[in-house]
Backbone as a printed PyTorch tensor [residue, N CA C, xyz], in Angstrom:
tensor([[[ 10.2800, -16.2760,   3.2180],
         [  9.7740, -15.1470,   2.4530],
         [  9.5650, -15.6070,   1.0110]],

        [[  8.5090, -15.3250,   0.4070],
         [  8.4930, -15.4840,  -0.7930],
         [  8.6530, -14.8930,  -2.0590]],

        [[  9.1430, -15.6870,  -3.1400],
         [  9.8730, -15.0810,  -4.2370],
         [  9.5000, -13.3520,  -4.3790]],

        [[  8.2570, -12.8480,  -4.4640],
         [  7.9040, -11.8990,  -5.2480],
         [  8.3120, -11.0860,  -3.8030]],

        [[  8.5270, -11.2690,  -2.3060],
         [  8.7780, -10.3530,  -1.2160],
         [ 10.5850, -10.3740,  -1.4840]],

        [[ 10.9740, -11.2480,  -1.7950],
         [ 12.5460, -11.4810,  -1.8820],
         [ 13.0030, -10.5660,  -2.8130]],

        [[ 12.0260, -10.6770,  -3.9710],
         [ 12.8670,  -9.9490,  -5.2650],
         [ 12.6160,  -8.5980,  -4.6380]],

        [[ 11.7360,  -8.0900,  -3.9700],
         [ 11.5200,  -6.6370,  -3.8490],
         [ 12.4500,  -6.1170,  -2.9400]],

        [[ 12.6750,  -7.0520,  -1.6910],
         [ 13.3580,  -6.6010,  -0.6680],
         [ 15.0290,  -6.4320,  -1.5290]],

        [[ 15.4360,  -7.3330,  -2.5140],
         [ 16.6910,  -7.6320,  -3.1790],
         [ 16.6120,  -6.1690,  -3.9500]],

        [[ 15.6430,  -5.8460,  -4.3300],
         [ 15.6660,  -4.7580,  -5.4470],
         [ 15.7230,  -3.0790,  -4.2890]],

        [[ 15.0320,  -3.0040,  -3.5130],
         [ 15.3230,  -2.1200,  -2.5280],
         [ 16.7550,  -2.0120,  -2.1510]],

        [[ 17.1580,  -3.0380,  -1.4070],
         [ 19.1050,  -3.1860,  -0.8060],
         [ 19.6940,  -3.1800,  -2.1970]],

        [[ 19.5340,  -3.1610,  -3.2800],
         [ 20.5130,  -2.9120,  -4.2040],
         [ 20.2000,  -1.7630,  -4.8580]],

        [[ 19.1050,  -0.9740,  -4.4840],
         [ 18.7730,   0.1650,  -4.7970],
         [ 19.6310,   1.8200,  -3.3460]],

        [[ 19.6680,   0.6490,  -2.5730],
         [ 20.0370,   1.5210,  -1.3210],
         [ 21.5430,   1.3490,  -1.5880]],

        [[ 21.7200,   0.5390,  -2.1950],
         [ 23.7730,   0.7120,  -2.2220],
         [ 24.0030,   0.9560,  -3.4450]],

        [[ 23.4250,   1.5220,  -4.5410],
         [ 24.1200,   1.7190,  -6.0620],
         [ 23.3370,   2.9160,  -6.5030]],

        [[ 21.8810,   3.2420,  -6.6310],
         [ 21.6180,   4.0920,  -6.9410],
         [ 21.4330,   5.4740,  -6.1710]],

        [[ 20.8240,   4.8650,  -4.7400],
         [ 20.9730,   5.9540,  -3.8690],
         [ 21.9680,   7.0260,  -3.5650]],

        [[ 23.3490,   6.4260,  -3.3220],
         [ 24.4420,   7.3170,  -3.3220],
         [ 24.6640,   8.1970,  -4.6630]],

        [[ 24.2750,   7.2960,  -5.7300],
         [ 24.4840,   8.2520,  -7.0300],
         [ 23.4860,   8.8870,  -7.3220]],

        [[ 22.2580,   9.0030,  -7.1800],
         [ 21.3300,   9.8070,  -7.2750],
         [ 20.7350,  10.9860,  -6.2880]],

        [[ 21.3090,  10.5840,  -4.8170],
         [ 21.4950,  11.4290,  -3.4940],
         [ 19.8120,  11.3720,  -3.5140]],

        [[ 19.3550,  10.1480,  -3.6980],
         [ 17.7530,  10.5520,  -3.0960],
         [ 17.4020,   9.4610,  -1.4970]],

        [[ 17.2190,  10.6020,  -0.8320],
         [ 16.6000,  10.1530,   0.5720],
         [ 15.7690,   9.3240,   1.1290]],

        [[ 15.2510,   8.8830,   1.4060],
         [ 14.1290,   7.8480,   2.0990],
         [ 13.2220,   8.6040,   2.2690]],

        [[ 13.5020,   9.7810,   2.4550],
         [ 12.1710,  10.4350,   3.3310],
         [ 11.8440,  11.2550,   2.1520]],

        [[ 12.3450,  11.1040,   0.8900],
         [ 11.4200,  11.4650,  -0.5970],
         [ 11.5900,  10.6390,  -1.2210]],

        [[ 11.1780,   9.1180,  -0.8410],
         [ 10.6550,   8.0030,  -1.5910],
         [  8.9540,   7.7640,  -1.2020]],

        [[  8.3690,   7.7680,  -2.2690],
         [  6.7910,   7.6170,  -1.6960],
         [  6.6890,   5.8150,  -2.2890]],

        [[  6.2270,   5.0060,  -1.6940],
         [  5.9160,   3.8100,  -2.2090],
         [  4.6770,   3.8630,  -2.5210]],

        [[  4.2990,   3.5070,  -3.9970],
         [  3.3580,   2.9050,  -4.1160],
         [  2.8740,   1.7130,  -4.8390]],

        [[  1.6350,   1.2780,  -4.4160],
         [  0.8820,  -0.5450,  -4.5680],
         [ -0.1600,  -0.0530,  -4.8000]],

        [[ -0.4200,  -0.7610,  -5.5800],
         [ -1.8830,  -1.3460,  -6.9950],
         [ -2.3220,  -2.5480,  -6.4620]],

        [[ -2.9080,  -3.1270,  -5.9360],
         [ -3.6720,  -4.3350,  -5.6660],
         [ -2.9100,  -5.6500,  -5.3650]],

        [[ -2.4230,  -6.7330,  -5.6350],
         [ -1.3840,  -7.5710,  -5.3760],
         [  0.0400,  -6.2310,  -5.3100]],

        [[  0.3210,  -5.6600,  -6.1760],
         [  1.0680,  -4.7830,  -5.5120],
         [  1.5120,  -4.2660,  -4.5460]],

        [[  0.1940,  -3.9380,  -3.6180],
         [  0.2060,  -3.6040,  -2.3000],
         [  0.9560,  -4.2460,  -1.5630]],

        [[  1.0900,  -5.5660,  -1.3200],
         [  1.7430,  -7.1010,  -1.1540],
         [  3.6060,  -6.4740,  -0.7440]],

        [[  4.0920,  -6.0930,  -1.9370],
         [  5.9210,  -6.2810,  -1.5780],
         [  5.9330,  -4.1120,  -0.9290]],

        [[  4.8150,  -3.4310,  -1.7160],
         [  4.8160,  -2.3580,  -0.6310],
         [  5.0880,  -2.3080,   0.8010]],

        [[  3.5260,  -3.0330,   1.0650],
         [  3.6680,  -2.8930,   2.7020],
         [  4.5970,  -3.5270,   3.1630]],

        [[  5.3270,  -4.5350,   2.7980],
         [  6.5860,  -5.5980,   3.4690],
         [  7.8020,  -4.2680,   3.2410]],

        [[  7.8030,  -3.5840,   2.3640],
         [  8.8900,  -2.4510,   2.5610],
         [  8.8280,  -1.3510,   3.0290]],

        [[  7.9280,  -1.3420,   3.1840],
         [  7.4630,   0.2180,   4.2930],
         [  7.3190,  -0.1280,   5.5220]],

        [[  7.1780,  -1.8260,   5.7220],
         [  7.1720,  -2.3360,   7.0610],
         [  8.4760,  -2.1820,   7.7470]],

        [[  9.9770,  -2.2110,   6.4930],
         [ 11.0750,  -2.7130,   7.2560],
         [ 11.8880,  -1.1460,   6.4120]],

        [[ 11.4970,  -0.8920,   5.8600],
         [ 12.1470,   0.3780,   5.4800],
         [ 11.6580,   1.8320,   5.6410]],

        [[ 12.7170,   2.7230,   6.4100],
         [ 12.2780,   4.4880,   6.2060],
         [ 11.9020,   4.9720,   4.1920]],

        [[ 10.4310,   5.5010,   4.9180],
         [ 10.2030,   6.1680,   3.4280],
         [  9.5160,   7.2220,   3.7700]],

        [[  8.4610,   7.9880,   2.6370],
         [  8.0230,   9.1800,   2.7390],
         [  6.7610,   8.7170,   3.1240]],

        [[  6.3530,   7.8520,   2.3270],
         [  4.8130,   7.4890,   2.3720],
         [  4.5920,   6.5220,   1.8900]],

        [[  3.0830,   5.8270,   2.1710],
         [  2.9450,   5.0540,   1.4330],
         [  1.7100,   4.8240,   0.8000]],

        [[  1.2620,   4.7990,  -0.5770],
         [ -0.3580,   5.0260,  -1.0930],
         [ -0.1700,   3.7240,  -1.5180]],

        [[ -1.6790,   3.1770,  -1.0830],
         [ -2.0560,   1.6640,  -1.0640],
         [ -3.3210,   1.9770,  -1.9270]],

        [[ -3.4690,   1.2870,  -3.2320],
         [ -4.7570,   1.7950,  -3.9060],
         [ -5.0490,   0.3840,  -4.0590]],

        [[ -6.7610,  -0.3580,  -3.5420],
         [ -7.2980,  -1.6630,  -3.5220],
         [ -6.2110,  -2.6900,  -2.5970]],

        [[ -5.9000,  -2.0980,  -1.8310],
         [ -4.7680,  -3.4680,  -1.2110],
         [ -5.5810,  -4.6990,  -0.7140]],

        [[ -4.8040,  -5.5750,  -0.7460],
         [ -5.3980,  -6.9270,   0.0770],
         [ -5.0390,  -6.7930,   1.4010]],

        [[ -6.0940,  -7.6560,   2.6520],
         [ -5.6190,  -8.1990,   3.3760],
         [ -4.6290,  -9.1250,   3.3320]],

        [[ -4.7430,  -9.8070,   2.8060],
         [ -4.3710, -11.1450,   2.2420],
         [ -4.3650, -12.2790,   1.0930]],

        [[ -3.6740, -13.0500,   0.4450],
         [ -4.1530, -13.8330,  -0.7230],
         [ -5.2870, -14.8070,  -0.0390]],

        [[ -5.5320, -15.2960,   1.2240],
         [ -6.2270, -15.9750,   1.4600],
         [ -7.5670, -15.5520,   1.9910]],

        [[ -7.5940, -14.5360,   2.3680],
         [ -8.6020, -13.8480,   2.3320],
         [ -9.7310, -13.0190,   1.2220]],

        [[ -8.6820, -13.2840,   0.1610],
         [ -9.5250, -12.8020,  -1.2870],
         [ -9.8980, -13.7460,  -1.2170]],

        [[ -9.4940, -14.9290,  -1.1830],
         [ -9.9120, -16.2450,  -1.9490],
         [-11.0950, -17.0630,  -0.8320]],

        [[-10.9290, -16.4660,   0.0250],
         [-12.1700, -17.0220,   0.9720],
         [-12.2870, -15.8990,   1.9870]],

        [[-13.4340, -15.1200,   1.5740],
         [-13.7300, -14.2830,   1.9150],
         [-13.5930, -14.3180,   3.6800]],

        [[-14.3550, -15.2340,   4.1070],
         [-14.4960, -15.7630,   5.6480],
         [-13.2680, -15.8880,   6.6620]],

        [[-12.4720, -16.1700,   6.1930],
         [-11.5010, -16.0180,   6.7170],
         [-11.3460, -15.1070,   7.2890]],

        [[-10.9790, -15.1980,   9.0150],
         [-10.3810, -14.2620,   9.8660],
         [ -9.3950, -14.0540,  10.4590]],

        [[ -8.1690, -15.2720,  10.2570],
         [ -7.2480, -15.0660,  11.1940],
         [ -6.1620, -15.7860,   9.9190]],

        [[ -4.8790, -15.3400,   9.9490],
         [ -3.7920, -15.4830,   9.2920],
         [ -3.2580, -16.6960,   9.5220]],

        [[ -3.0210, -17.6650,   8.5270],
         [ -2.9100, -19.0180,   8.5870],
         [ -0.9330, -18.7030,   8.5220]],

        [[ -0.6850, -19.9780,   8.6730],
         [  0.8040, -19.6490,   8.3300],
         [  0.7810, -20.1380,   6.9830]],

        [[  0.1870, -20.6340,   6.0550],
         [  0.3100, -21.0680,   4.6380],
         [ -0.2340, -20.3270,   3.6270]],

        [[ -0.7720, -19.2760,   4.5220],
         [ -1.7190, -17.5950,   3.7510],
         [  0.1460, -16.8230,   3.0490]],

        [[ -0.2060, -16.7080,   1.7950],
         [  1.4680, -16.3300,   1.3260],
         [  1.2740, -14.7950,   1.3440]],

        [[  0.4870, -13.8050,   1.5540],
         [  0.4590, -12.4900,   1.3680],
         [  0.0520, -11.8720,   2.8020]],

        [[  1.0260, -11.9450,   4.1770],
         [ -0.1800, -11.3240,   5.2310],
         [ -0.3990,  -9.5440,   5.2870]],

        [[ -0.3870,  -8.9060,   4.5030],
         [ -0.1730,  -7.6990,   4.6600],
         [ -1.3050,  -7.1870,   5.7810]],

        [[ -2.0230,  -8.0020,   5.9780],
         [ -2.7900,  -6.9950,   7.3400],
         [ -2.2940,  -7.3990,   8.3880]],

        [[ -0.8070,  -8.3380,   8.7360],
         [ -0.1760,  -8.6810,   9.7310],
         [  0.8500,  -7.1800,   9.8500]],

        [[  1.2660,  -7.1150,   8.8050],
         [  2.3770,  -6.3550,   8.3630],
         [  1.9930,  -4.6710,   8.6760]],

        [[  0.8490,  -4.1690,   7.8050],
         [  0.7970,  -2.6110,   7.8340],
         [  0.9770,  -2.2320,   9.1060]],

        [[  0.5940,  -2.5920,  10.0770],
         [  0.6490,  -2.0930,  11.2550],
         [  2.0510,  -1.8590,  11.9530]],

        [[  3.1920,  -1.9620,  10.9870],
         [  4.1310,  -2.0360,  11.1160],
         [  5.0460,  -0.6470,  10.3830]],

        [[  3.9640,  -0.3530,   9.7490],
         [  4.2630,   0.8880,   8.5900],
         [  4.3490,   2.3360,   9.6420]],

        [[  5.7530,   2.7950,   9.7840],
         [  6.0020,   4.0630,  10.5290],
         [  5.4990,   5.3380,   9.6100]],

        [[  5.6870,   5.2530,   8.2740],
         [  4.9410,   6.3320,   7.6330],
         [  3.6810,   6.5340,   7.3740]],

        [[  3.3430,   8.0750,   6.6970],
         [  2.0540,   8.3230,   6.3270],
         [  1.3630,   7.2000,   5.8250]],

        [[  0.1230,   6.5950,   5.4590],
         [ -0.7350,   5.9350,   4.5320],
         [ -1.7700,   6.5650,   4.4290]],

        [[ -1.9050,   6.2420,   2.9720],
         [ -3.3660,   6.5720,   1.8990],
         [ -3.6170,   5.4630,   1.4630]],

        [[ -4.9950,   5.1520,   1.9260],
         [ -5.4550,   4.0400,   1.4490],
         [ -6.5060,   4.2690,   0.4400]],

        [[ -6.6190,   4.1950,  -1.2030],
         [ -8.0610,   4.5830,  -1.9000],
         [ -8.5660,   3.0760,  -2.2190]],

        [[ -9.6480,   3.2650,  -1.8690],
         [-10.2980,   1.5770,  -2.5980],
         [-11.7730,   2.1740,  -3.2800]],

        [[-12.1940,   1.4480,  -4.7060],
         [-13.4730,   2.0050,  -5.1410],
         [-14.4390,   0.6650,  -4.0540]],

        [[-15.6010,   1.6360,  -3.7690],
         [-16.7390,   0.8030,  -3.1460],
         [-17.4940,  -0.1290,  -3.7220]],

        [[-17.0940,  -0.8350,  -5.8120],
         [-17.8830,  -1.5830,  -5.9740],
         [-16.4320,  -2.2440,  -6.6260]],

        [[-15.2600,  -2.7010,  -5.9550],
         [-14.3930,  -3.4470,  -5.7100],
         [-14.6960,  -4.7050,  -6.6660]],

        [[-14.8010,  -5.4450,  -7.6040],
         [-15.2220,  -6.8770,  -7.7100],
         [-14.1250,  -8.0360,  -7.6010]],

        [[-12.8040,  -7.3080,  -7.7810],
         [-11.8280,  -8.5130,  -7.4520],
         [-11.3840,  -8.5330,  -6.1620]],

        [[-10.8400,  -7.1790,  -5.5140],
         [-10.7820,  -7.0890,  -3.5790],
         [-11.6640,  -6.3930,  -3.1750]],

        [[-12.4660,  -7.0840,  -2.6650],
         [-13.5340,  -6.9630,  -1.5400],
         [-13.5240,  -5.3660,  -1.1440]],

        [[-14.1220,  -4.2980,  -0.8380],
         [-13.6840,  -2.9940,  -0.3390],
         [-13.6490,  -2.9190,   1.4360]],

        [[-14.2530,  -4.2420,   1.9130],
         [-13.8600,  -4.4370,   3.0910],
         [-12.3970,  -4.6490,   3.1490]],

        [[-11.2820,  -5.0840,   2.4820],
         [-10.0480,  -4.9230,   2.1430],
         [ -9.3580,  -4.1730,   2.5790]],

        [[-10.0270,  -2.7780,   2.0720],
         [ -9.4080,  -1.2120,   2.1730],
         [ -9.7230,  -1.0980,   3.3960]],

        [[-11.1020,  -0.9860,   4.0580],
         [-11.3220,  -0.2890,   5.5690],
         [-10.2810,  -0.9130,   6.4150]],

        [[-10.4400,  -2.7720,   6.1470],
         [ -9.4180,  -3.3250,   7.1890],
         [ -8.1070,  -2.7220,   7.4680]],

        [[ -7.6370,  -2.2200,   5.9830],
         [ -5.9720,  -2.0630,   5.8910],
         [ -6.1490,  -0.4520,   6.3920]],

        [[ -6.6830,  -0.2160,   6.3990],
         [ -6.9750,   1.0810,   6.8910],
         [ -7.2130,   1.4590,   8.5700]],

        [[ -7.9440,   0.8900,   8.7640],
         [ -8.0470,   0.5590,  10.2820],
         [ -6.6020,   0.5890,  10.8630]],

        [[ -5.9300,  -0.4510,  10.1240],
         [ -4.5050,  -1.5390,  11.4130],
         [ -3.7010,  -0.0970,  10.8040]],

        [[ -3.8580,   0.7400,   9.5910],
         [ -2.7600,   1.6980,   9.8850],
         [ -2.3160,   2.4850,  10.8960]],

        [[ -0.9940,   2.9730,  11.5910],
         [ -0.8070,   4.1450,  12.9120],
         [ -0.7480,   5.2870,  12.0150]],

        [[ -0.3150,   5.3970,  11.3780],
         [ -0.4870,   6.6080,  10.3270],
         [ -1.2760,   6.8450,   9.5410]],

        [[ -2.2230,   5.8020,   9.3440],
         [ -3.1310,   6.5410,   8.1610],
         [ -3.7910,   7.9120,   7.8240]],

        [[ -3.6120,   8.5290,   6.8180],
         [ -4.5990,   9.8780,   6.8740],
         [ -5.9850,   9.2130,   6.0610]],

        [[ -6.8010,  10.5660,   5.8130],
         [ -8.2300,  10.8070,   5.6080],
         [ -7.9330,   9.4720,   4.1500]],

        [[ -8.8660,   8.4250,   4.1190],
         [ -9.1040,   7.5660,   2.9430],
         [ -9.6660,   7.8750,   1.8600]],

        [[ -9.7010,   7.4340,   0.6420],
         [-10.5440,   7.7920,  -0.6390],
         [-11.0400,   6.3880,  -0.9060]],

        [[-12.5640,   6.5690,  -0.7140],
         [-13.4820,   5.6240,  -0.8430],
         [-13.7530,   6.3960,  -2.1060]],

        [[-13.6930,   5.4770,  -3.2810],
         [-14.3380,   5.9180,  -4.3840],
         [-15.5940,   5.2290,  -4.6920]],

        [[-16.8670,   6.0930,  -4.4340],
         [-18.4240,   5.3010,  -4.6700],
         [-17.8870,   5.1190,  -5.8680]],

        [[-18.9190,   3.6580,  -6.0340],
         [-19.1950,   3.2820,  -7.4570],
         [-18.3430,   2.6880,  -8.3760]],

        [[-16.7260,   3.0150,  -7.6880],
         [-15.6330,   2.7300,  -8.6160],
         [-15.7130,   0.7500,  -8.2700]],

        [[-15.1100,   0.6250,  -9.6900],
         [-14.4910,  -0.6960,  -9.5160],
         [-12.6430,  -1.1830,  -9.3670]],

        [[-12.5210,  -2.3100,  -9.3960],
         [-10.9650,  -2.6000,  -9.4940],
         [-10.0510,  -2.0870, -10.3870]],

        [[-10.6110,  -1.7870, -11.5540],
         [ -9.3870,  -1.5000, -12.6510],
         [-10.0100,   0.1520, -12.9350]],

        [[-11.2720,   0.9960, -12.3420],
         [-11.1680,   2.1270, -12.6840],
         [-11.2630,   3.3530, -12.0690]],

        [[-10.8480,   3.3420, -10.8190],
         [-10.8330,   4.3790, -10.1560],
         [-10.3260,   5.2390, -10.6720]],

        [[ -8.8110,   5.5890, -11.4200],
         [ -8.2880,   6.5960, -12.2560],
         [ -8.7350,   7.3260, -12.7430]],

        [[-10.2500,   6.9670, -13.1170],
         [-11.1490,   7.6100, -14.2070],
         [-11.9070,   8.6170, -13.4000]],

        [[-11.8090,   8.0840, -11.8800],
         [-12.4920,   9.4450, -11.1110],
         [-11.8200,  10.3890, -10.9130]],

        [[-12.1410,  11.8990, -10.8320],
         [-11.5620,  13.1720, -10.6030],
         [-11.1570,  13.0110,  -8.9670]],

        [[-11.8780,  12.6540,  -8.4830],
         [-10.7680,  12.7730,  -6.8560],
         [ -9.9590,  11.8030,  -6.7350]],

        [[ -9.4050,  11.0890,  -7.5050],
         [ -8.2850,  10.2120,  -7.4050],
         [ -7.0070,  10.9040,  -7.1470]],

        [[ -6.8610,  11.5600,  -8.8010],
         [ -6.0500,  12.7260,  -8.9600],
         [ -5.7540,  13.8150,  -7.8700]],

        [[ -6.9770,  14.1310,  -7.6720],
         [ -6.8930,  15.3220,  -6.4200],
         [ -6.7850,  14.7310,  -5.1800]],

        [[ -6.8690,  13.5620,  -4.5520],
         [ -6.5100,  13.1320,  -3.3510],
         [ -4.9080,  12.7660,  -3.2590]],

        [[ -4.7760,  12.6660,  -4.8470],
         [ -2.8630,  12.6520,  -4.8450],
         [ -2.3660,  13.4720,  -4.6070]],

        [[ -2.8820,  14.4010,  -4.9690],
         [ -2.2180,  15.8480,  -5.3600],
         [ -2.8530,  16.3400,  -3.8720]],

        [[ -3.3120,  16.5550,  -3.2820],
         [ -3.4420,  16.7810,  -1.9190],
         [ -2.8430,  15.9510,  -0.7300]],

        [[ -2.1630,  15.1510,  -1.1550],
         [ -1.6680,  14.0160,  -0.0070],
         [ -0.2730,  14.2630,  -0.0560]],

        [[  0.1860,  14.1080,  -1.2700],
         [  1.4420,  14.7740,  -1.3790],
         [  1.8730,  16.3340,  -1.7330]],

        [[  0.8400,  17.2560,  -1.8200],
         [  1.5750,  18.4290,  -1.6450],
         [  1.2590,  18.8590,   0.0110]],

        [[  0.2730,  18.6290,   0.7800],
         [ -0.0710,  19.2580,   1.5750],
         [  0.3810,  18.2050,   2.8140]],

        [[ -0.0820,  17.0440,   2.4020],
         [  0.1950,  16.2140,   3.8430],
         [  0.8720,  15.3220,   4.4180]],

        [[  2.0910,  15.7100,   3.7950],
         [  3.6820,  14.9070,   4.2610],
         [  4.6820,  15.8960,   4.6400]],

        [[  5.1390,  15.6050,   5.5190],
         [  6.0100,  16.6750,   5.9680],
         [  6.9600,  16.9510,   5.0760]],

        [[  7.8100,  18.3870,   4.6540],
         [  8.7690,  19.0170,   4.4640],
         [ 10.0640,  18.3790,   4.5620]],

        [[ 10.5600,  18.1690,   3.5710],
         [ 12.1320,  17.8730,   3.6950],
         [ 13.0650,  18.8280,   3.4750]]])
C-alpha cells in the first residue's frame, strides 16, 4: 500500500479509536469526500470502511491511466487503482465531473461511475473544467439534494 493510502487508512483507525468514542459520531453520518487525486485514499476507505456516502468530484481511474490515456487494464505498478477498488464501495456514490475536464479526462467520471453498485443520478457539469465546477449553481444543489433527500435517515 502506498504512503498517501497508509497515512489515510492510519488516520481513519486512529480516528475510529480516539475521536469517535469522544465525539459519538457514527459511520453512517460520515460522508467521505475526494477532489481529484483525492478521490484516490476516498475510495480505498469507503472500499474497507462503513460510511454514509461517498461524493467523488473528477475522480481518477487511475494514476496510470491519466498519464496514458490508452490504457485499459490495471498494471500492478499503476499506484492509484481506484477503478479496481469502487466497486467495492457498499455506500451511496455521487460522482460530479465537469465535461471539459483538462487534467482527468471526463471519461474518468462515467468509468467510476459505471463500476459503482450504489451510484445515484451523476452531475455532469457541461462546460465545466478541473478546478471550476464550484462556480456552477448545480454543484451546490446536487449537494444539497444528495444529502438532504438521498441518503437514508439515521
Amino acid at each position: 500500500m502506498g504512503g498517501l493510502l497508509k497515512s489515510s487508512s492510519l488516520d481513519w483507525e486512529f480516528w475510529q479509536g480516539t475521536s469517535r468514542p469522544r465525539y459519538d459520531v457514527a459511520p453512517e453520518n460520515i460522508i467521505l469526500y475526494g477532489q481529484s487525486i483525492g478521490t484516490v485514499p476516498t475510495i480505498d476507505l469507503a472500499a474497507r470502511y462503513e460510511c454514509a456516502a461517498v461524493i467523488l468530484h473528477s475522480p481518477l481511474m487511475s494514476g496510470l491511466r491519466v498519464a496514458f490515456p490508452d490504457t485499459r487494464k490495471t498494471y500492478c505498478f499503476d499506484a492509484f487503482p481506484s477503478i479496481d477498488k469502487v466497486s467495492k464501495v457498499a455506500s451511496p456514490v455521487l460522482v460530479i465531473h465537469g465535461t471539459e475536464d483538462e487534467v482527468i479526462d471526463f471519461s474518468h467520471g462515467l468509468a467510476m461511475y459505471e463500476r459503482c453498485p450504489r451510484a445515484v443520478e451523476p452531475l455532469w457539469v457541461e462546460g465545466a473544467g478541473h478546478n471550476d465546477i464550484e462556480l456552477y449553481a448545480q454543484y451546490l444543489e446536487r449537494l444539497k439534494q444528495f444529502i438532504s433527500f438521498e441518503l437514508p435517515s439515521s
